Amino acid sequence: MQDFLYIRGNKLVVKNLLLIQILIMAGCFVPQTDKYESQRQKMVETQIRKRGITNPEVLDAMRKVPRHLFVPKDYENDAYNDYPLPIGYGQTISQPFIVAYMTEAVKPANRKNALEIGTGSGYQAAILAEIVDKVYTIEIVPELAKESAERLKNMGYDNIVCKFGDGYQGWSEHAPFDIIVVTAAPDQIPQPLIDQLAENGRLIIPVGSPGGVQELILVIKRNGKTETRRLTFVRFVPFKRL
Ligand code: SAH
């Protein structure tokens, strides 16, 4: 073996095939990270863990899912900041803390089947899909439904099923659901969603007047009866009807 590494001009030249193969293989064992990795870890520490989210599955999912791939290119640099961002068609991706808070509230560990109403960018669906077996998600804006389905497929989320439609009626073919997360605000909880909640299932939904402040409500089904808890005030985009 001779001449396998030398400098030509200001370039390092690698001339030995075996060495090139070794370098390529070494690259395969370096953990794959992206340029937002440190921002994402910082987001989880400062915006999520420090504000009281403790569920390890939720924290791990938020550490893992590359949020910058869910926002329009122009907002990529803002993806890990502490606020919601526009995703087109008058809709928004929620603030990271709200995603973590809603996910923790439905106690996702050991739960199998989740339904989300309001796919939007697909970010909340991806967070759920890191924790539960299967996520069904419905989006009412056709363009967003198509874009997010493609995004999630390209990212390899084969446990998420997307569809375009009005989520008011839920998705009876796949009910009952252990978890239902609604990310748009109706003025009342749609009855079909309560009906499609499994025993011990949890539904989280912002309820209130469109454009105003809404209350985040948690519904738990026990012995066929529902128990309702009011969690906090939030601001979500309106729940639309087809
Ligand atoms: N979960 C999303 C947040 C998107 S904002 C994310 O992680 O990015 C809420 C979304 O709910 C919007 O995309 C809006 O178009 C959608 N939406 C509103 N009413 C709906 C309905 N009745 N059925 C399904 N989706 C609805």
mmCIF file of N, CA and C in Angstrom, residues 10-81:
data_model
loop_
_atom_site.group_PDB
_atom_site.id
_atom_site.type_symbol
_atom_site.label_atom_id
_atom_site.label_comp_id
_atom_site.label_asym_id
_atom_site.label_seq_id
_atom_site.Cartn_x
_atom_site.Cartn_y
_atom_site.Cartn_z
ATOM 1 N N ASN A 10 -4.601 22.358 -1.857
ATOM 2 C CA ASN A 10 -5.077 22.404 -0.467
ATOM 3 C C ASN A 10 -6.078 21.280 -0.205
ATOM 4 N N LYS A 11 -6.064 20.216 -1.068
ATOM 5 C CA LYS A 11 -7.014 19.109 -0.883
ATOM 6 C C LYS A 11 -6.325 17.862 -0.366
ATOM 7 N N LEU A 12 -7.060 17.153 0.489
ATOM 8 C CA LEU A 12 -6.548 15.874 0.987
ATOM 9 C C LEU A 12 -7.032 14.800 0.013
ATOM 10 N N VAL A 13 -6.094 14.034 -0.569
ATOM 11 C CA VAL A 13 -6.485 13.020 -1.557
ATOM 12 C C VAL A 13 -6.332 11.634 -0.936
ATOM 13 N N VAL A 14 -7.395 10.807 -1.047
ATOM 14 C CA VAL A 14 -7.348 9.453 -0.512
ATOM 15 C C VAL A 14 -7.268 8.517 -1.703
ATOM 16 N N LYS A 15 -6.224 7.700 -1.773
ATOM 17 C CA LYS A 15 -6.010 6.933 -2.999
ATOM 18 C C LYS A 15 -6.115 5.432 -2.816
ATOM 19 N N ASN A 16 -6.384 4.984 -1.639
ATOM 20 C CA ASN A 16 -6.389 3.548 -1.438
ATOM 21 C C ASN A 16 -7.810 3.049 -1.253
ATOM 22 N N LEU A 17 -8.195 2.056 -2.047
ATOM 23 C CA LEU A 17 -9.574 1.581 -2.057
ATOM 24 C C LEU A 17 -10.001 1.060 -0.688
ATOM 25 N N LEU A 18 -9.087 0.270 -0.078
ATOM 26 C CA LEU A 18 -9.418 -0.311 1.225
ATOM 27 C C LEU A 18 -9.677 0.799 2.248
ATOM 28 N N LEU A 19 -8.821 1.818 2.211
ATOM 29 C CA LEU A 19 -8.984 2.918 3.165
ATOM 30 C C LEU A 19 -10.315 3.636 2.911
ATOM 31 N N ILE A 20 -10.649 3.827 1.636
ATOM 32 C CA ILE A 20 -11.915 4.497 1.312
ATOM 33 C C ILE A 20 -13.079 3.675 1.879
ATOM 34 N N GLN A 21 -13.000 2.333 1.691
ATOM 35 C CA GLN A 21 -14.085 1.476 2.211
ATOM 36 C C GLN A 21 -14.192 1.581 3.725
ATOM 37 N N ILE A 22 -13.037 1.593 4.381
ATOM 38 C CA ILE A 22 -13.051 1.682 5.857
ATOM 39 C C ILE A 22 -13.685 3.007 6.294
ATOM 40 N N LEU A 23 -13.311 4.083 5.592
ATOM 41 C CA LEU A 23 -13.859 5.393 5.968
ATOM 42 C C LEU A 23 -15.378 5.410 5.774
ATOM 43 N N ILE A 24 -15.866 4.806 4.674
ATOM 44 C CA ILE A 24 -17.314 4.785 4.410
ATOM 45 C C ILE A 24 -18.020 3.976 5.500
ATOM 46 N N MET A 25 -17.428 2.811 5.826
ATOM 47 C CA MET A 25 -18.067 1.961 6.852
ATOM 48 C C MET A 25 -18.088 2.653 8.211
ATOM 49 N N ALA A 26 -17.010 3.352 8.529
ATOM 50 C CA ALA A 26 -16.964 4.070 9.817
ATOM 51 C C ALA A 26 -18.093 5.084 9.861
ATOM 52 N N GLY A 27 -18.343 5.738 8.736
ATOM 53 C CA GLY A 27 -19.427 6.721 8.650
ATOM 54 C C GLY A 27 -20.764 6.106 8.988
ATOM 55 N N CYS A 28 -20.954 4.833 8.609
ATOM 56 C CA CYS A 28 -22.233 4.165 8.875
ATOM 57 C C CYS A 28 -22.472 3.978 10.370
ATOM 58 N N PHE A 29 -21.380 3.911 11.151
ATOM 59 C CA PHE A 29 -21.569 3.659 12.579
ATOM 60 C C PHE A 29 -21.626 4.921 13.418
ATOM 61 N N VAL A 30 -21.411 6.056 12.763
ATOM 62 C CA VAL A 30 -21.547 7.319 13.492
ATOM 63 C C VAL A 30 -23.050 7.583 13.615
ATOM 64 N N PRO A 31 -23.575 7.891 14.825
ATOM 65 C CA PRO A 31 -25.018 8.107 14.944
ATOM 66 C C PRO A 31 -25.462 9.201 13.979
ATOM 67 N N GLN A 32 -26.569 8.953 13.267
ATOM 68 C CA GLN A 32 -27.044 9.923 12.293
ATOM 69 C C GLN A 32 -27.704 11.087 13.013
ATOM 70 N N THR A 33 -27.170 12.257 12.862
ATOM 71 C CA THR A 33 -27.770 13.433 13.482
ATOM 72 C C THR A 33 -28.033 14.460 12.390
ATOM 73 N N ASP A 34 -28.752 15.499 12.717
ATOM 74 C CA ASP A 34 -28.969 16.544 11.748
ATOM 75 C C ASP A 34 -28.489 17.850 12.362
ATOM 76 N N LYS A 35 -28.502 18.925 11.553
ATOM 77 C CA LYS A 35 -27.901 20.160 12.055
ATOM 78 C C LYS A 35 -28.741 20.811 13.153
ATOM 79 N N TYR A 36 -29.967 20.320 13.358
ATOM 80 C CA TYR A 36 -30.819 20.886 14.411
ATOM 81 C C TYR A 36 -30.806 20.060 15.697
ATOM 82 N N GLU A 37 -29.977 19.014 15.700
ATOM 83 C CA GLU A 37 -29.953 18.106 16.858
ATOM 84 C C GLU A 37 -29.808 18.865 18.195
ATOM 85 N N SER A 38 -28.837 19.776 18.280
ATOM 86 C CA SER A 38 -28.609 20.430 19.577
ATOM 87 C C SER A 38 -29.756 21.383 19.912
ATOM 88 N N GLN A 39 -30.333 22.038 18.904
ATOM 89 C CA GLN A 39 -31.504 22.900 19.159
ATOM 90 C C GLN A 39 -32.683 22.085 19.685
ATOM 91 N N ARG A 40 -32.823 20.875 19.116
ATOM 92 C CA ARG A 40 -33.957 20.015 19.515
ATOM 93 C C ARG A 40 -33.794 19.549 20.964
ATOM 94 N N GLN A 41 -32.561 19.168 21.332
ATOM 95 C CA GLN A 41 -32.319 18.709 22.708
ATOM 96 C C GLN A 41 -32.545 19.878 23.690
ATOM 97 N N LYS A 42 -32.116 21.066 23.272
ATOM 98 C CA LYS A 42 -32.280 22.262 24.112
ATOM 99 C C LYS A 42 -33.767 22.597 24.266
ATOM 100 N N MET A 43 -34.515 22.458 23.174
ATOM 101 C CA MET A 43 -35.966 22.703 23.228
ATOM 102 C C MET A 43 -36.611 21.795 24.287
ATOM 103 N N VAL A 44 -36.231 20.525 24.273
ATOM 104 C CA VAL A 44 -36.842 19.585 25.225
ATOM 105 C C VAL A 44 -36.469 19.965 26.659
ATOM 106 N N GLU A 45 -35.220 20.329 26.868
ATOM 107 C CA GLU A 45 -34.798 20.705 28.224
ATOM 108 C C GLU A 45 -35.511 21.956 28.722
ATOM 109 N N THR A 46 -35.425 23.025 27.910
ATOM 110 C CA THR A 46 -35.858 24.332 28.424
ATOM 111 C C THR A 46 -37.362 24.556 28.306
ATOM 112 N N GLN A 47 -37.963 24.063 27.224
ATOM 113 C CA GLN A 47 -39.386 24.367 27.010
ATOM 114 C C GLN A 47 -40.306 23.278 27.552
ATOM 115 N N ILE A 48 -39.766 22.060 27.693
ATOM 116 C CA ILE A 48 -40.655 20.936 27.983
ATOM 117 C C ILE A 48 -40.374 20.302 29.345
ATOM 118 N N ARG A 49 -39.136 19.837 29.525
ATOM 119 C CA ARG A 49 -38.827 19.166 30.792
ATOM 120 C C ARG A 49 -38.870 20.155 31.958
ATOM 121 N N LYS A 50 -38.295 21.318 31.768
ATOM 122 C CA LYS A 50 -38.283 22.328 32.851
ATOM 123 C C LYS A 50 -39.674 22.823 33.197
ATOM 124 N N ARG A 51 -40.628 22.678 32.260
ATOM 125 C CA ARG A 51 -41.997 23.124 32.546
ATOM 126 C C ARG A 51 -42.869 21.999 33.090
ATOM 127 N N GLY A 52 -42.245 20.883 33.434
ATOM 128 C CA GLY A 52 -42.993 19.886 34.186
ATOM 129 C C GLY A 52 -43.421 18.635 33.448
ATOM 130 N N ILE A 53 -43.038 18.478 32.187
ATOM 131 C CA ILE A 53 -43.365 17.227 31.480
ATOM 132 C C ILE A 53 -42.333 16.183 31.921
ATOM 133 N N THR A 54 -42.831 15.039 32.446
ATOM 134 C CA THR A 54 -41.896 14.050 32.994
ATOM 135 C C THR A 54 -41.966 12.691 32.293
ATOM 136 N N ASN A 55 -43.035 12.434 31.558
ATOM 137 C CA ASN A 55 -43.209 11.119 30.933
ATOM 138 C C ASN A 55 -42.028 10.825 29.990
ATOM 139 N N PRO A 56 -41.246 9.748 30.291
ATOM 140 C CA PRO A 56 -40.032 9.503 29.493
ATOM 141 C C PRO A 56 -40.326 9.226 28.014
ATOM 142 N N GLU A 57 -41.455 8.541 27.737
ATOM 143 C CA GLU A 57 -41.775 8.261 26.320
ATOM 144 C C GLU A 57 -42.017 9.564 25.556
ATOM 145 N N VAL A 58 -42.706 10.493 26.223
ATOM 146 C CA VAL A 58 -43.017 11.771 25.563
ATOM 147 C C VAL A 58 -41.716 12.555 25.341
ATOM 148 N N LEU A 59 -40.872 12.613 26.377
ATOM 149 C CA LEU A 59 -39.607 13.350 26.244
ATOM 150 C C LEU A 59 -38.741 12.733 25.149
ATOM 151 N N ASP A 60 -38.670 11.386 25.117
ATOM 152 C CA ASP A 60 -37.853 10.725 24.083
ATOM 153 C C ASP A 60 -38.381 11.016 22.681
ATOM 154 N N ALA A 61 -39.709 10.967 22.538
ATOM 155 C CA ALA A 61 -40.296 11.223 21.209
ATOM 156 C C ALA A 61 -39.981 12.653 20.768
ATOM 157 N N MET A 62 -40.100 13.608 21.702
ATOM 158 C CA MET A 62 -39.828 15.002 21.346
ATOM 159 C C MET A 62 -38.333 15.212 21.023
ATOM 160 N N ARG A 63 -37.485 14.395 21.661
ATOM 161 C CA ARG A 63 -36.038 14.486 21.379
ATOM 162 C C ARG A 63 -35.715 13.907 20.013
ATOM 163 N N LYS A 64 -36.547 12.977 19.585
ATOM 164 C CA LYS A 64 -36.233 12.237 18.367
ATOM 165 C C LYS A 64 -36.827 12.840 17.087
ATOM 166 N N VAL A 65 -38.085 13.259 17.129
ATOM 167 C CA VAL A 65 -38.772 13.650 15.880
ATOM 168 C C VAL A 65 -38.223 14.992 15.359
ATOM 169 N N PRO A 66 -37.739 14.999 14.116
ATOM 170 C CA PRO A 66 -37.137 16.221 13.542
ATOM 171 C C PRO A 66 -38.205 17.240 13.145
ATOM 172 N N ARG A 67 -38.582 18.084 14.104
ATOM 173 C CA ARG A 67 -39.675 19.039 13.905
ATOM 174 C C ARG A 67 -39.433 19.959 12.693
ATOM 175 N N HIS A 68 -38.151 20.260 12.388
ATOM 176 C CA HIS A 68 -37.884 21.182 11.270
ATOM 177 C C HIS A 68 -38.348 20.617 9.927
ATOM 178 N N LEU A 69 -38.545 19.297 9.859
ATOM 179 C CA LEU A 69 -39.025 18.718 8.599
ATOM 180 C C LEU A 69 -40.543 18.844 8.443
ATOM 181 N N PHE A 70 -41.216 19.367 9.468
ATOM 182 C CA PHE A 70 -42.684 19.486 9.439
ATOM 183 C C PHE A 70 -43.144 20.919 9.179
ATOM 184 N N VAL A 71 -42.191 21.854 9.063
ATOM 185 C CA VAL A 71 -42.585 23.252 8.844
ATOM 186 C C VAL A 71 -42.129 23.681 7.452
ATOM 187 N N PRO A 72 -42.752 24.741 6.884
ATOM 188 C CA PRO A 72 -42.300 25.207 5.572
ATOM 189 C C PRO A 72 -40.828 25.636 5.630
ATOM 190 N N LYS A 73 -40.126 25.449 4.528
ATOM 191 C CA LYS A 73 -38.676 25.750 4.456
ATOM 192 C C LYS A 73 -38.314 27.107 5.061
ATOM 193 N N ASP A 74 -39.141 28.121 4.787
ATOM 194 C CA ASP A 74 -38.846 29.475 5.278
ATOM 195 C C ASP A 74 -38.831 29.563 6.802
ATOM 196 N N TYR A 75 -39.483 28.627 7.466
ATOM 197 C CA TYR A 75 -39.562 28.668 8.934
ATOM 198 C C TYR A 75 -38.664 27.633 9.603
ATOM 199 N N GLU A 76 -37.863 26.941 8.782
ATOM 200 C CA GLU A 76 -37.056 25.845 9.326
ATOM 201 C C GLU A 76 -36.219 26.279 10.531
ATOM 202 N N ASN A 77 -35.635 27.477 10.434
ATOM 203 C CA ASN A 77 -34.783 27.954 11.536
ATOM 204 C C ASN A 77 -35.554 28.240 12.818
ATOM 205 N N ASP A 78 -36.877 28.392 12.690
ATOM 206 C CA ASP A 78 -37.710 28.690 13.867
ATOM 207 C C ASP A 78 -38.355 27.426 14.450
ATOM 208 N N ALA A 79 -38.091 26.289 13.824
ATOM 209 C CA ALA A 79 -38.857 25.080 14.163
ATOM 210 C C ALA A 79 -38.765 24.689 15.636
ATOM 211 N N TYR A 80 -37.664 25.031 16.306
ATOM 212 C CA TYR A 80 -37.494 24.594 17.704
ATOM 213 C C TYR A 80 -37.749 25.721 18.696
ATOM 214 N N ASN A 81 -38.349 26.808 18.192
ATOM 215 C CA ASN A 81 -38.656 27.928 19.080
ATOM 216 C C ASN A 81 -39.996 27.703 19.791
#
